[in-house]
Each structure stands twice: as structure tokens, then as C-alpha cells.
Short mmCIF file of C-alpha atoms and ligand atoms in Angstrom, two decimals:
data_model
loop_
_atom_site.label_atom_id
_atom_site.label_comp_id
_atom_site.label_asym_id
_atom_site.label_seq_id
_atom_site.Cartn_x
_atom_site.Cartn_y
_atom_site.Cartn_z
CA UNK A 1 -25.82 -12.11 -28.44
CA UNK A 2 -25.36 -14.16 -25.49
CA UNK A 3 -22.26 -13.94 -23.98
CA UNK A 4 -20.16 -17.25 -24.50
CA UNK A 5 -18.76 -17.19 -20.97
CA UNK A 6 -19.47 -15.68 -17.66
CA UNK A 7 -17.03 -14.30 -16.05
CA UNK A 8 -16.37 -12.66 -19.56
CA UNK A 9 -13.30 -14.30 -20.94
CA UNK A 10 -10.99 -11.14 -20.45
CA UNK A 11 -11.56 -11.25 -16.74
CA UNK A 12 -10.39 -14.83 -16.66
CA UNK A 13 -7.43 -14.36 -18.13
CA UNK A 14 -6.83 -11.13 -15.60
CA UNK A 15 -8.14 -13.76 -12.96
CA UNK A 16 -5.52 -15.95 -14.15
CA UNK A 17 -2.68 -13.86 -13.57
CA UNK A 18 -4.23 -12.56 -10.12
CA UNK A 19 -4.54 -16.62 -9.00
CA UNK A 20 -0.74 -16.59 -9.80
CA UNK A 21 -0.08 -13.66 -7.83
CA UNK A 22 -1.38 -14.45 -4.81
CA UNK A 23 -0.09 -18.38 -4.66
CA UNK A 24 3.83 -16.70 -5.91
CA UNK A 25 3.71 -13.42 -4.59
CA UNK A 26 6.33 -11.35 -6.76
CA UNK A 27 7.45 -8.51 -5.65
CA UNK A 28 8.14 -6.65 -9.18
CA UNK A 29 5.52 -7.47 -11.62
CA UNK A 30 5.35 -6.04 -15.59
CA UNK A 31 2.22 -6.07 -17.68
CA UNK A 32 3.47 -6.21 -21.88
CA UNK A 33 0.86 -4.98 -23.83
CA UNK A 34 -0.94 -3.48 -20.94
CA UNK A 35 -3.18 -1.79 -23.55
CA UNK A 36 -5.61 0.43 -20.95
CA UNK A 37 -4.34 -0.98 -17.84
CA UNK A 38 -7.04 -2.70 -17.06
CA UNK A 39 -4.84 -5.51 -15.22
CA UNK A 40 -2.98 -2.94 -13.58
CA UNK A 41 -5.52 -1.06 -12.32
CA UNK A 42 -6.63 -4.88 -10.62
CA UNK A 43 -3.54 -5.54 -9.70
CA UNK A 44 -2.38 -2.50 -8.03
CA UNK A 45 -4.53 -4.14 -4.59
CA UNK A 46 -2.21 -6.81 -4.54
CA UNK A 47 0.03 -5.20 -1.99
CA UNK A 48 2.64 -7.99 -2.16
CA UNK A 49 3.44 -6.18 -5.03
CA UNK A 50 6.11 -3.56 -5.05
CA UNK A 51 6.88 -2.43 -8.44
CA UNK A 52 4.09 -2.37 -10.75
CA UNK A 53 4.97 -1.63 -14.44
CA UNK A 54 2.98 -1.51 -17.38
CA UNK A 55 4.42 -1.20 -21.63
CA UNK A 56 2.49 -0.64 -24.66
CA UNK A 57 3.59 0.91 -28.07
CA UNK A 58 -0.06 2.72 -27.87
CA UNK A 59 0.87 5.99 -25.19
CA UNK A 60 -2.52 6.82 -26.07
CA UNK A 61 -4.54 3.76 -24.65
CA UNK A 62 -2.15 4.08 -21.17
CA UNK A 63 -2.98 7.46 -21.09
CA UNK A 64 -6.95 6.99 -21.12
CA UNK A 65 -7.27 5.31 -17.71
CA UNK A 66 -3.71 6.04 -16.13
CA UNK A 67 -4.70 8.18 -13.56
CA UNK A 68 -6.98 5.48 -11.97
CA UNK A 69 -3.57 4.09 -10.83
CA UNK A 70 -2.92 7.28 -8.73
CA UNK A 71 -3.33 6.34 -4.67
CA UNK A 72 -7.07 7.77 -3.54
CA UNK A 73 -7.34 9.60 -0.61
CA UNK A 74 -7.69 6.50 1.57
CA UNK A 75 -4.10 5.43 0.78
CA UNK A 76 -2.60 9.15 2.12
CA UNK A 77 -4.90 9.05 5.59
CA UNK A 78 -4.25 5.41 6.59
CA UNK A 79 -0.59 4.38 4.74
CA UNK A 80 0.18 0.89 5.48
CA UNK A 81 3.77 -0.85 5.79
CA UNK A 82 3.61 -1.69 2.38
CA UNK A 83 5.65 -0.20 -0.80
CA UNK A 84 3.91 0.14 -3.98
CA UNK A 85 5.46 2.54 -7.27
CA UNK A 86 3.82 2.10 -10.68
CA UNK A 87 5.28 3.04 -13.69
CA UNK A 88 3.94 3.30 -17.54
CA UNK A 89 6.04 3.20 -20.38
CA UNK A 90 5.76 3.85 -24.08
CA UNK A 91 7.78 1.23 -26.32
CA UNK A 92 8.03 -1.54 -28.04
CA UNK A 93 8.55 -5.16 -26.71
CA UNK A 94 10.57 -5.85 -29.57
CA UNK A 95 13.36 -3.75 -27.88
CA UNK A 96 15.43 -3.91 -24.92
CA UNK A 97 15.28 -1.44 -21.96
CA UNK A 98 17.19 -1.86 -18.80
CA UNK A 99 14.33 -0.95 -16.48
CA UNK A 100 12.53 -4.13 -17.10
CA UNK A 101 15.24 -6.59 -16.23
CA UNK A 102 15.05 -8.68 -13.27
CA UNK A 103 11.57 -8.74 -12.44
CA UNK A 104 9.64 -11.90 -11.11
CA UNK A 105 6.87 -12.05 -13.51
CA UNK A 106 6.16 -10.46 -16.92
CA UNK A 107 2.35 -11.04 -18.28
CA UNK A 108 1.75 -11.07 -21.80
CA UNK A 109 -1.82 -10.88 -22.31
CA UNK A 110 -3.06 -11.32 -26.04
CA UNK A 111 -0.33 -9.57 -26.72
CA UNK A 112 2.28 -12.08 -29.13
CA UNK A 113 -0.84 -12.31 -31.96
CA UNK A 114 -0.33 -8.49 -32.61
CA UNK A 115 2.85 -9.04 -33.44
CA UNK A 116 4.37 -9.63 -37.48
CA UNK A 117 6.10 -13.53 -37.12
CA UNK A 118 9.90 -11.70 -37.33
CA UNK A 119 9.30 -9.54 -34.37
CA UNK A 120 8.14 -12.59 -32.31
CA UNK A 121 11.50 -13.72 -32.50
CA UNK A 122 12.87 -10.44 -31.69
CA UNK A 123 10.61 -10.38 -28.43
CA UNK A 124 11.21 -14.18 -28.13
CA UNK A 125 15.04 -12.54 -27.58
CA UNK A 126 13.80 -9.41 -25.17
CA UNK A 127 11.30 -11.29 -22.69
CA UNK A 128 13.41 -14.87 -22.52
CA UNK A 129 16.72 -13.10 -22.91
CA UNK A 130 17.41 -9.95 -22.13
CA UNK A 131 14.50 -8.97 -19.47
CA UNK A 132 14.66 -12.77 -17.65
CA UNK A 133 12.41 -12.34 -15.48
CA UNK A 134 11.47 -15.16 -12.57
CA UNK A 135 8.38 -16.26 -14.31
CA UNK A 136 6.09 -15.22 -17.63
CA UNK A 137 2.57 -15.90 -18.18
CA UNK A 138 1.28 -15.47 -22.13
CA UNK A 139 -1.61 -16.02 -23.20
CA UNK A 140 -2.82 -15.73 -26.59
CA UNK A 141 -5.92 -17.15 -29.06
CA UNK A 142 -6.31 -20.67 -29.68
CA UNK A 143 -7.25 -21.14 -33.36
CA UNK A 144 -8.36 -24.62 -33.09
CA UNK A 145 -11.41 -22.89 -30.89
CA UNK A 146 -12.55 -20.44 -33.38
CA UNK A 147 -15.04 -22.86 -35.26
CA UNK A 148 -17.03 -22.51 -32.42
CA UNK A 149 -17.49 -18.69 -32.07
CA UNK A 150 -20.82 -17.91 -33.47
CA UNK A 151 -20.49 -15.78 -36.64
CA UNK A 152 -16.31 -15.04 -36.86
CA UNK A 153 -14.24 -15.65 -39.81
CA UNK A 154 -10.98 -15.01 -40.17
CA UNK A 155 -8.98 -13.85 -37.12
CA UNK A 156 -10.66 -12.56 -33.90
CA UNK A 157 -9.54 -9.29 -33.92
CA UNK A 158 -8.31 -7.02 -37.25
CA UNK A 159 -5.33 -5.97 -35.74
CA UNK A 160 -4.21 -10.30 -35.56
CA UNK A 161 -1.42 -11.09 -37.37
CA UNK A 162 -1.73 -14.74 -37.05
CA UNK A 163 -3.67 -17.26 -34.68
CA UNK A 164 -1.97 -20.19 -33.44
CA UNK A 165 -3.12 -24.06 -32.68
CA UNK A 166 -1.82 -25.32 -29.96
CA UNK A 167 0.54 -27.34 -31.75
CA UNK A 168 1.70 -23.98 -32.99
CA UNK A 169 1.90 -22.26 -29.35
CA UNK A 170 3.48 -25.41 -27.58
CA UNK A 171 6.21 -24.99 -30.20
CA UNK A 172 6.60 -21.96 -29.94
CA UNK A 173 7.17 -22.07 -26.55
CA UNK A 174 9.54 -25.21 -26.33
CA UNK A 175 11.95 -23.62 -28.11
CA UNK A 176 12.04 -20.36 -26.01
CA UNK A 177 12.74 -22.72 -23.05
CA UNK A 178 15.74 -24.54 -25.06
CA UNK A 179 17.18 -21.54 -25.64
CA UNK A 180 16.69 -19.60 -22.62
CA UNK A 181 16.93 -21.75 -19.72
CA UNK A 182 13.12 -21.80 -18.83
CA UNK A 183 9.95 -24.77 -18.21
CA UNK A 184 6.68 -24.11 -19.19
CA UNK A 185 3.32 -25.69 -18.21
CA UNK A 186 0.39 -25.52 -20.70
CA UNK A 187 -3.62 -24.32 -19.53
CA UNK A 188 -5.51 -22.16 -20.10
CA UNK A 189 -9.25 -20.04 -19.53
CA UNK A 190 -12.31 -20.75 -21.85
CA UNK A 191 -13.27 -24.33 -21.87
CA UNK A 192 -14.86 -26.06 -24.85
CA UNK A 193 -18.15 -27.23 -23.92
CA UNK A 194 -18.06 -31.05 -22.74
CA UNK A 195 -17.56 -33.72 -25.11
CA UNK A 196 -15.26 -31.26 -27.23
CA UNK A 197 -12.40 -30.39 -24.71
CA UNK A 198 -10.10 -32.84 -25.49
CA UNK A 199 -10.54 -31.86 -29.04
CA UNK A 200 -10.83 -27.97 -28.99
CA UNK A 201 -9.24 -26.98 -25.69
CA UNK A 202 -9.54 -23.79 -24.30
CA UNK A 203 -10.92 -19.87 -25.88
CA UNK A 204 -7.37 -18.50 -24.71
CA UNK A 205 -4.42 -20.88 -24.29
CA UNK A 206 -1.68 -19.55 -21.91
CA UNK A 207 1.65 -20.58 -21.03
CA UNK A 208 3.53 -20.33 -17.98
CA UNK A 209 6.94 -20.42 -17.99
CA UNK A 210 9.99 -20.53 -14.83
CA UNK A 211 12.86 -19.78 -15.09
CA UNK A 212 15.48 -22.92 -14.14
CA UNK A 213 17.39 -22.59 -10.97
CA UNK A 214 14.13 -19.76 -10.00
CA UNK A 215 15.12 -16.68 -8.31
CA UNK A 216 19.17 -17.52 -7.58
CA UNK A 217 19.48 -18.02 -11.45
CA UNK A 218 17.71 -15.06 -12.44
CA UNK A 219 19.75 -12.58 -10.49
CA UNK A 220 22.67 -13.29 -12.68
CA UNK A 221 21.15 -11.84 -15.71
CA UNK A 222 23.52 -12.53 -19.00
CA UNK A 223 24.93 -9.56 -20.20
CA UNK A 224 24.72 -7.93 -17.09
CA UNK A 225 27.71 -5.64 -17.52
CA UNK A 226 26.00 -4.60 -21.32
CA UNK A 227 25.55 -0.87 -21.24
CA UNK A 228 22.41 -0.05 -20.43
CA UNK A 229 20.00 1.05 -22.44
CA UNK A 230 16.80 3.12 -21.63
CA UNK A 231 14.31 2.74 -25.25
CA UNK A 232 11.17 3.33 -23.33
CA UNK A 233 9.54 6.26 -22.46
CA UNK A 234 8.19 6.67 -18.89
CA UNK A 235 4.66 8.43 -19.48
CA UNK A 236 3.98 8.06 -15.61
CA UNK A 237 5.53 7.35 -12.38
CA UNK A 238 3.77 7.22 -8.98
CA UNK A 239 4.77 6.01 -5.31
CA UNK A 240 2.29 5.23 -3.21
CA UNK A 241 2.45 6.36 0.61
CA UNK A 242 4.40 4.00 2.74
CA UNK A 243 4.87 4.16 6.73
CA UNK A 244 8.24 2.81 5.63
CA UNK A 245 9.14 6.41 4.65
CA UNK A 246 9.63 8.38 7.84
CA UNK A 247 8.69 11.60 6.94
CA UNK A 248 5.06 9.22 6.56
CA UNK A 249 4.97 7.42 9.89
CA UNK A 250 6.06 10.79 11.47
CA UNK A 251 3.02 12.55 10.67
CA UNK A 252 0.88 9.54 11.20
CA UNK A 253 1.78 8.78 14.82
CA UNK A 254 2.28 12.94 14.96
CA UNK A 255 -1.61 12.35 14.40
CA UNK A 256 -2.11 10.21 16.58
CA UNK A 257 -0.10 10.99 19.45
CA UNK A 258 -2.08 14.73 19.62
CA UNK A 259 -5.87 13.07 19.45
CA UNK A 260 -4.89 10.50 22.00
CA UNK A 261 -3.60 12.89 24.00
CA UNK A 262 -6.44 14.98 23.74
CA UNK A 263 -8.48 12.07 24.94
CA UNK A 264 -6.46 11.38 27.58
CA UNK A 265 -6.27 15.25 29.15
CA UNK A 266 -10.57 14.89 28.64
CA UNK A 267 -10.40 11.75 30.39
CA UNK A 268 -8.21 12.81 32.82
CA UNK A 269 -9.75 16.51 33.75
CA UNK A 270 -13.39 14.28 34.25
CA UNK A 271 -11.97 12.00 36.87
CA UNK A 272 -10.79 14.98 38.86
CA UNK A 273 -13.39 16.90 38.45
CA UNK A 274 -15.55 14.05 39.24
CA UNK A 275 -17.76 14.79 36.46
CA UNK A 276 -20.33 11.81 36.28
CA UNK A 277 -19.82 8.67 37.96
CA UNK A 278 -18.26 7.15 34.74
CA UNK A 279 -15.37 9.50 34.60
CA UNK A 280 -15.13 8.15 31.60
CA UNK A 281 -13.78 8.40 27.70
CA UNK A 282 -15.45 7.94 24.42
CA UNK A 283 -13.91 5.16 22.76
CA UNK A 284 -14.52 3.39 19.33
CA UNK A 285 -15.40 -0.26 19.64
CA UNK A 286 -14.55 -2.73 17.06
CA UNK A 287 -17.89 -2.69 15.60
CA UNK A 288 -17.36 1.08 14.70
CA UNK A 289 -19.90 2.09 17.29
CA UNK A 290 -19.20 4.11 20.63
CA UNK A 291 -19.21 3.08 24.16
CA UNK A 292 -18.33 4.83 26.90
CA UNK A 293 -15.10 3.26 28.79
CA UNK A 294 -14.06 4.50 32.35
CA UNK A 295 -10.78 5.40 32.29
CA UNK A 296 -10.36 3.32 35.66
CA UNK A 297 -11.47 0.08 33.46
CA UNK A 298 -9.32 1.18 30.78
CA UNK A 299 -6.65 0.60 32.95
CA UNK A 300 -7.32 -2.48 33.66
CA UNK A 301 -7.78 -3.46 30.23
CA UNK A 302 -4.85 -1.61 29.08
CA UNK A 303 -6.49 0.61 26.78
CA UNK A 304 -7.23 -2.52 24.48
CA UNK A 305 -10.48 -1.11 23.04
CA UNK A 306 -9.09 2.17 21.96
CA UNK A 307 -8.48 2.67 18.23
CA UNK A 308 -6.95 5.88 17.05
CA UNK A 309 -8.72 7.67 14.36
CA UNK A 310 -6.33 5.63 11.88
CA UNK A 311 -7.62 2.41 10.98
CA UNK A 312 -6.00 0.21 13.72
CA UNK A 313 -3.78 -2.28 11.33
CA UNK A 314 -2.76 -4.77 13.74
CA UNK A 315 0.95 -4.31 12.45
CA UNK A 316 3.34 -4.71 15.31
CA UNK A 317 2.90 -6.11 18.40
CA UNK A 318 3.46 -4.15 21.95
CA UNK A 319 7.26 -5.03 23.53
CA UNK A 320 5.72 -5.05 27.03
CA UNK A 321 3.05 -7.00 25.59
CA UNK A 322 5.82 -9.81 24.39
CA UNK A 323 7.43 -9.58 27.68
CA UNK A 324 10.31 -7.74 26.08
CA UNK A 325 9.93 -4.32 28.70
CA UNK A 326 11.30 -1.66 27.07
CA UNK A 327 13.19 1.03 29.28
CA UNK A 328 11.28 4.19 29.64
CA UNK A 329 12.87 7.44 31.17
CA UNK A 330 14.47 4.76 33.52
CA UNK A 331 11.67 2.44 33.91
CA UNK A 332 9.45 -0.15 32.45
CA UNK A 333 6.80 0.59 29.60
CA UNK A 334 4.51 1.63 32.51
CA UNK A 335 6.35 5.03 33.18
CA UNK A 336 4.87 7.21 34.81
CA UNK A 337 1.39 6.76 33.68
CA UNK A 338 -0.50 9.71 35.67
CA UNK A 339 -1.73 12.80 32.99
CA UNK A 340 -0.63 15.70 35.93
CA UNK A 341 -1.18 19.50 35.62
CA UNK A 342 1.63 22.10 34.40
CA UNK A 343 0.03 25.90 34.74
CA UNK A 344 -2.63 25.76 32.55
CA UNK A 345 -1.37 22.73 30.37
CA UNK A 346 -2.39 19.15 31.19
CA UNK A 347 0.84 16.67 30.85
CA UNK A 348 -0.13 13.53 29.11
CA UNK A 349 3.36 11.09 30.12
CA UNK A 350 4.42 9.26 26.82
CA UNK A 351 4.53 5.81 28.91
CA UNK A 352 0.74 6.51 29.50
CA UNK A 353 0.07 7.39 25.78
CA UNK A 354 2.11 4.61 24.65
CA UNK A 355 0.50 1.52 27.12
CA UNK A 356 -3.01 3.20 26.13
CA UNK A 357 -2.76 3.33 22.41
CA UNK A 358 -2.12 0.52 20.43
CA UNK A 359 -1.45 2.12 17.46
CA UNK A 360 1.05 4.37 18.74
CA UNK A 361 2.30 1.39 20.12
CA UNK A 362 2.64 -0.28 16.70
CA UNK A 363 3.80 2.72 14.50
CA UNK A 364 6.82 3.76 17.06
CA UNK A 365 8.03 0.13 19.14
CA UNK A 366 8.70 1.57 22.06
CA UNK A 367 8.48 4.19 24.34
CA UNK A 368 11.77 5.57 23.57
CA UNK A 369 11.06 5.58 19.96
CA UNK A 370 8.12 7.61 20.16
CA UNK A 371 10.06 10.63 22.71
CA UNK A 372 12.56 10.43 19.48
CA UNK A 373 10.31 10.90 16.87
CA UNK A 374 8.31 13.75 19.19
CA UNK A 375 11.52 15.29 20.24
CA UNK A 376 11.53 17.76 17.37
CA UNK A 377 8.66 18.19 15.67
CA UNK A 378 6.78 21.46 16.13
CA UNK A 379 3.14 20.40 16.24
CA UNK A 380 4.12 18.89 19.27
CA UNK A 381 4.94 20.40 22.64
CA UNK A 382 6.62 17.90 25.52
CA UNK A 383 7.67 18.80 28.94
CA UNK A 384 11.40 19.82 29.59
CA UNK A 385 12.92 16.38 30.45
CA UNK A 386 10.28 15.20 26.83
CA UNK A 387 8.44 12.54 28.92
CA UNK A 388 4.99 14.05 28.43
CA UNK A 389 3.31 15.44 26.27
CA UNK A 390 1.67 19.09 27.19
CA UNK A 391 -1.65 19.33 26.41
CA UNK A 392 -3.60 22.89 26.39
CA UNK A 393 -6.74 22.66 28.92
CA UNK A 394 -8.51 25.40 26.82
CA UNK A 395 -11.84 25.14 29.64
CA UNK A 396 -9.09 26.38 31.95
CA UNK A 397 -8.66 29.24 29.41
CA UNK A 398 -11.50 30.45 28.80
CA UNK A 399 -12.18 30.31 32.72
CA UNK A 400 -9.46 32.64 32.84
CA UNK A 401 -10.54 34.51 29.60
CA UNK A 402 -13.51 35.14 31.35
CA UNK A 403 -11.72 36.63 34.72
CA UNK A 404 -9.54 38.55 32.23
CA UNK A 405 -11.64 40.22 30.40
CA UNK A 406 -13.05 41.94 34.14
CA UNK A 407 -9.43 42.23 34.99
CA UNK A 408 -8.56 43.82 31.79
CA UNK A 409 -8.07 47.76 33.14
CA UNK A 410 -5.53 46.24 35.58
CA UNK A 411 -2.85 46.19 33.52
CA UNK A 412 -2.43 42.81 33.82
CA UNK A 413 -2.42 41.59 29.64
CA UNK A 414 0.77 39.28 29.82
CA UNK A 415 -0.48 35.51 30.13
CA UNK A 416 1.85 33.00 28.33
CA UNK A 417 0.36 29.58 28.43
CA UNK A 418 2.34 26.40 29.12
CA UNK A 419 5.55 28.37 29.91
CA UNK A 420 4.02 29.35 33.09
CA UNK A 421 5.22 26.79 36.57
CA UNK A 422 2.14 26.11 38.45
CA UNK A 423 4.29 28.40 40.98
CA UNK A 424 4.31 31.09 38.69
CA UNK A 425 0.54 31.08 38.34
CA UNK A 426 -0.25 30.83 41.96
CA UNK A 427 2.22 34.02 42.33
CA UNK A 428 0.46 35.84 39.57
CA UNK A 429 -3.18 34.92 40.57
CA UNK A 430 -1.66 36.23 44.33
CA UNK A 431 -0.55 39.38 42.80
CA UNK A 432 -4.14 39.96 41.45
N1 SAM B 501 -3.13 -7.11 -22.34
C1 SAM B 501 -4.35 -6.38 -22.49
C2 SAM B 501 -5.39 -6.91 -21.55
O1 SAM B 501 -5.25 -8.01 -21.07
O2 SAM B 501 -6.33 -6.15 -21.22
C3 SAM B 501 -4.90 -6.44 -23.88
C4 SAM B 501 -3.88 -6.34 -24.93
S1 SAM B 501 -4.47 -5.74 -26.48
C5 SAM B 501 -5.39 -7.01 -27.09
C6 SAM B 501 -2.94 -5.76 -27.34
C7 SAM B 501 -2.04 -4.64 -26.96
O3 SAM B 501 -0.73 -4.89 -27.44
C8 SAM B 501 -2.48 -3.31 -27.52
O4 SAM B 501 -2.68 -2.40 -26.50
C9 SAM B 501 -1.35 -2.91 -28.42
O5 SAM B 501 -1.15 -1.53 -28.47
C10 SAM B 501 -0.20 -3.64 -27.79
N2 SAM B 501 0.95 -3.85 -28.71
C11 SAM B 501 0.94 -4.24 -29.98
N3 SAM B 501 2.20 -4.33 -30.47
C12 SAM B 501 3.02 -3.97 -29.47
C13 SAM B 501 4.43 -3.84 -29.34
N4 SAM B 501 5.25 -4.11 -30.35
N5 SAM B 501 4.92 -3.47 -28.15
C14 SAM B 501 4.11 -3.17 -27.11
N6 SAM B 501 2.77 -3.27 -27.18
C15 SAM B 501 2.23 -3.67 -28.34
#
């Protein structure tokens, strides 16, 4: 059978409901009916969103696809700045629970037509009433359509209780909005071929109703001091990863401080070693290739090319780059910028990790900041007033490995690494 329209109608009503998303952006958004959370699963990349909830009386159709909803591995390497939880319950719209109140948009998708005519009054009472939420989009059949679906008689689906005109819908939905304080605009998806539209009107017909006085007037939700009442039950729950959480940003700029200072004490031990004529660093370029950038360039440019091996976000803009200077171990955001050498550790100064980096830049603010956040966590070694960060030169150690294993009969087996003064070494070298 060829398909009557293209994009199938289901996707334009999901479409629909995306459309409204992105021109309204609400923050808490609840699917009724969210039958195999097909929606949800769509709507979970609309990051605008920050509570995602899905109900149906069916646990077993959430349950089939639920775990597509779970964050992929993506979402735990590169978090982003913004919050997303999703939760599925089991219930019935037909009954209150206090978890759904106060959200900006509930979606009803070909959901009221399953529904005997004395519970859409009671969920008439739930969504309008008791859950008040900013704005609702339903959708639901249009009978006056059917006559011109090839082969159907009697209701579209078994499971239909009833299929309304839109006579029957606009009612419907007038007297919600008398009752509950609410507007509501008529469209829908699925147009009637031309010549019939005006007669027919659309596949799916869909209301979309605001609440008057918008956001202000839903906050003061009647009954509010009602005791609350939990009839649902949560079948799953699931935060995504947020650099808002600070155990989160911690290990990401943790991350990112240790391979950009590994790059750094590379870049630096070339240039003094004079290794090439580059003495240079590999750097990722925008197009995801690799040039080679000298370090003396990079300077100049103020380490603009350099992306971390996060995704560079863009989030957050450089103080010193605003003019704002932030005060650094007593100075400006330059610091001291010079990697120098402690005994056999190369020191990496925050101030020069922090003007190179742009990404450390964005995920800690400032200088300052990022000492904080390094201060205490043990993957990270700084120097003893914290302004750098010490870096093991491991060619210097396995130099020295070498020399050690000919010195071994000495007696000489003691060599602690970074706790050693460049004094210290020159003493113990002399001793040898
Ligand atoms: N909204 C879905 C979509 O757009 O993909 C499709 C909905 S499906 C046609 C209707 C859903 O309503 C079914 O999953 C059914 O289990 C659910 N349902 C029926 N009566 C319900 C009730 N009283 N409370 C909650 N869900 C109900």
C-alpha cells in the first residue's frame, strides 16, 4: 500500500511537538501515553530540556526501548553544561501524582481516544487541574478524515474508544479552558488533499493549549498545600552527566590539565634541546587534522589552535581575553608562563597551562580556579607554592635507568623522583 503521507504521519505529530520545543524551550517536559518512547527517545537531544518524563499504564511497552534513553558513551567523555534526568513511570492519567505538577508542557499524543468517555473527564481534571502545566499539546484522530483512508471501517485502531469530529474535539477542548484557566489554538498534521481541506481538515487534529497569565500563573498551582500523593510507579530514573556537577568538571579539566601538560613539558624539552628547527608541538586544527605549531608561534597566537582531547565547546569565554585580568599567584593571567626544570620533573606553571588551553580556560574561569580545583586531587602533582604543575620527564628516566642499571653494585638504589631539588641531584650525581 502506498503510504498516505511522507514523513509518515507519526513523525509529524513527534515533529510537531519538537517545532514547539525548540520555538518555547521548556525546561520540564512530560510525554502521557508515551507508549515505547519513541518521542522521548527524540526528544532527549533537545538539551533545553531538563526533566524529561514519560507515563503509560503499559510498563511493558516503556520497558521495550527504555534503555535507549540511557546517556552513550559520548555523553560521559565530553559532558556539556547542560542538565538532563529522565524518568518513566507506570500509571494511569486518570490519577493524580505529585511528580508531574508544574511542568511547562505535557504532550498527549493519540492518547485521549484510548480512553472510556468518563475517564476523559477524570483526566480532563488531572492534566487541566491538578498537573497545570505551562502548556499541553493533544493530538488525537479526526473522524471527519477517515472516509478517505483506503480500506478502514470503523475506528483506526481496536483499542479506540471513540473518534471525534472536530466539532467534537473543539468542544471538548473549550470547555477544559472555561474551567481551567487555559487558551487553545486549533491545527494540526495530515492535510486533506486540495480541494477537500476546508471540508476534511487534517489526519490528526491537535490542540494546543496555554495556560492564562503563562509561567507566573502556573507556579501557584491550586491545591498546592493538598497532601501529596505519589500513584505512579517510577520504572526508571537516569541523570545524564553534567559539568554542572563538580565531581564531573573535576575530572574533566583533571583530564585535561595532565595531557596539556604533557604537551607542554614535550614542547618545552624540544625547544631546549633544540630538537628540529620547529621546536614545535602537535596540535589539532579545527578541521580535525594535525599541523605542527612552534611553540614560539603559539605564543604569539596564544595557544588559539589548541583543542584538548575534549571536544572544545566554546562555553566560556577567557577573563584575560574580556579584559577582565584575573590575579594569578600575584600577577596577571600571564603568570609565570616558562615550563622550568625541578630534578627530574618538568614544571608546567598553571598561568602557562591556563593562557594555552582554551578549554581549561573555559571549564575552570580563572587561573585561581583551576590551582583550587588541582590543589587536592591525587592524579595531580603541583609544586610546593601549587603554581605548576610537575610533570615526570620519563626520557630523563630512563637516561638515568640506563646509568643505573651500570651503577647498580654501588649501592646506590635510592632515587625518589620529583622530591629530589635540582641541588639534591647535582649532590648525588657528585657523590657518584
Ligand atoms: N504517544 C505515543 C506516540 O506518539 O508514539 C502513542 C500512544 S499509543 C497510540 C496510546 C498509548 O496510551 C498506549 O501506549 C497506551 O498504553 C496508553 N494508555 C492508554 N490508556 C492509558 C491510561 N489510562 N493512562 C496512561 N496511558 C494510557
Amino acid at each position: 500500500m502506498v503510504p498516505l503521507f511522507s514523513p509518515p504521519l507519526h513523525r509529524q505529530r513527534h515533529q510537531f511537538v519538537i517545532d514547539f520545543i525548540k520555538r518555547n524551550k521548556p525546561k520540564k517536559v512530560v510525554d502521557l501515553g508515551c507508549n515505547e518512547c519513541t518521542l522521548l527517545r527524540r526528544l532527549k537531544f533537545h538539551r533545553e530540556i531538563e526533566l524529561l518524563v514519560g507515563v503509560d499504564i503499559n510498563s511493558a511497552a516503556i520497558t521495550k526501548n527504555m534503555y535507549e534513553l540511557a546517556p552513550i558513551s559520548t555523553d560521559y567523555l565530553m559532558p556539556s553544561y547542560d542538565q538532563l534526568s529522565i524518568e518513566l513511570y507506570q500509571g494511569s492519567v486518570t490519577q493524580e501524582d505529585a511528580r508531574l505538577r508544574g511542568f511547562d508542557l505535557v504532550t498527549s499524543i493519540e492518547l485521549i481516544e484510548h480512553l472510556h468517555l468518563a475517564d476523559v473527564e477524570r483526566f480532563s481534571q488531572v492534566l487541566f487541574g491538578y498537573m497545570a502545566p505551562v502548556s499541553v499539546i493533544v493530538s488525537t484522530p479526526n473522524s471527519e478524515f477517515n472516509p478517505l483512508l483506503p480500506g478502514l471501517t470503523g475506528f483506526r485502531h481496536r483499542d479506540h474508544k471513540f473518534e471525534w469530529t472536530r466539532a467534537e474535539f473543539q468542544s471538548w477542548a473549550l470547555q477544559v479552558c472555561l474551567e481551567h484557566g487555559y487558551e487553545v489554538q486549533f491545527t494540526g498534521v495530515g492535510p486533506a488533499p486540495p480541494g477537500q481541506r476546508e471540508r476534511v481538515g487534517f489526519c490528526s487534529q491537535i490542540g494546543v493549549f496555554h495556560r492564562l497569565g503563562g509561567r507566573d500563573a502556573a507556579r501557584l498551582l491550586p491545591g498546592d498545600n493538598a497532601h501529596e500523593i505519589f500513584s505512579y510507579t517510577l520504572l526508571y530514573s537516569i541523570a545524564y552527566p553534567s559539568l554542572r556537577d563538580n565531581n564531573i568538571l573535576q575530572r574533566v579539566l583533571v583530564s585535561e590539565v595532565l595531557y596539556w601538560a604533557e604537551q607542554l613539558k614535550r614542547g618545552w624539552l624540544e625547544e631546549k634541546t633544540g630538537e628540529g628547527e620547529e621546536a614545535s608541538a602537535l596540535c589539532q586544527t579545527q578541521g580535525g587534522g594535525e599541523e605542527r605549531l612552534s611553540f614560539l608561534e603559539e605564543k604569539q597566537t596564544g595557544g588559539e589552535a589548541l583543542k584538548g582531547p575534549m571536544e572544545q565547546r566554546g562555553r566560556g569565554t577567557s577573563e584575560c581575553e574580556e579584559g577582565e585580568r584575573e590575579e594569578a599567584f600575584g600577577t596577571d593571567c600571564g603568570g609565570q608562563q616558562e615550563s622550568y626544570r625541578q630534578g627530574r620533573c618538568v614544571c608546567v606553571p598553571l598561568a602557562k597551562l591556563w593562557s594555552c588551553c582554551p578549554r581549561v580556560q573555559a571549564l575552570s574561569g580563572s587561573v585561581s580556579h583551576l590551582s583550587r580545583f588541582l590543589l587536592d586531587d591525587p592524579l595531580v602533582r603541583l609544586t610546593q607554592d601549587g603554581s605548576a604543575v610537575l610533570v615526570d620527564d620519563q626520557e630523563q628516566d630512563q637516561e638515568e635507568e640506563e646509568e643505573y642499571d651500570d651503577l647498580e653494585d654501588t649501592g646506590c638504589t635510592e632515587a625518589s623522583q620529583c622530591s629530589l631539588s635540582a641541588v639534591q641531584q647535582e649532590d648525588w650525581e657528585a657523590d657518584l
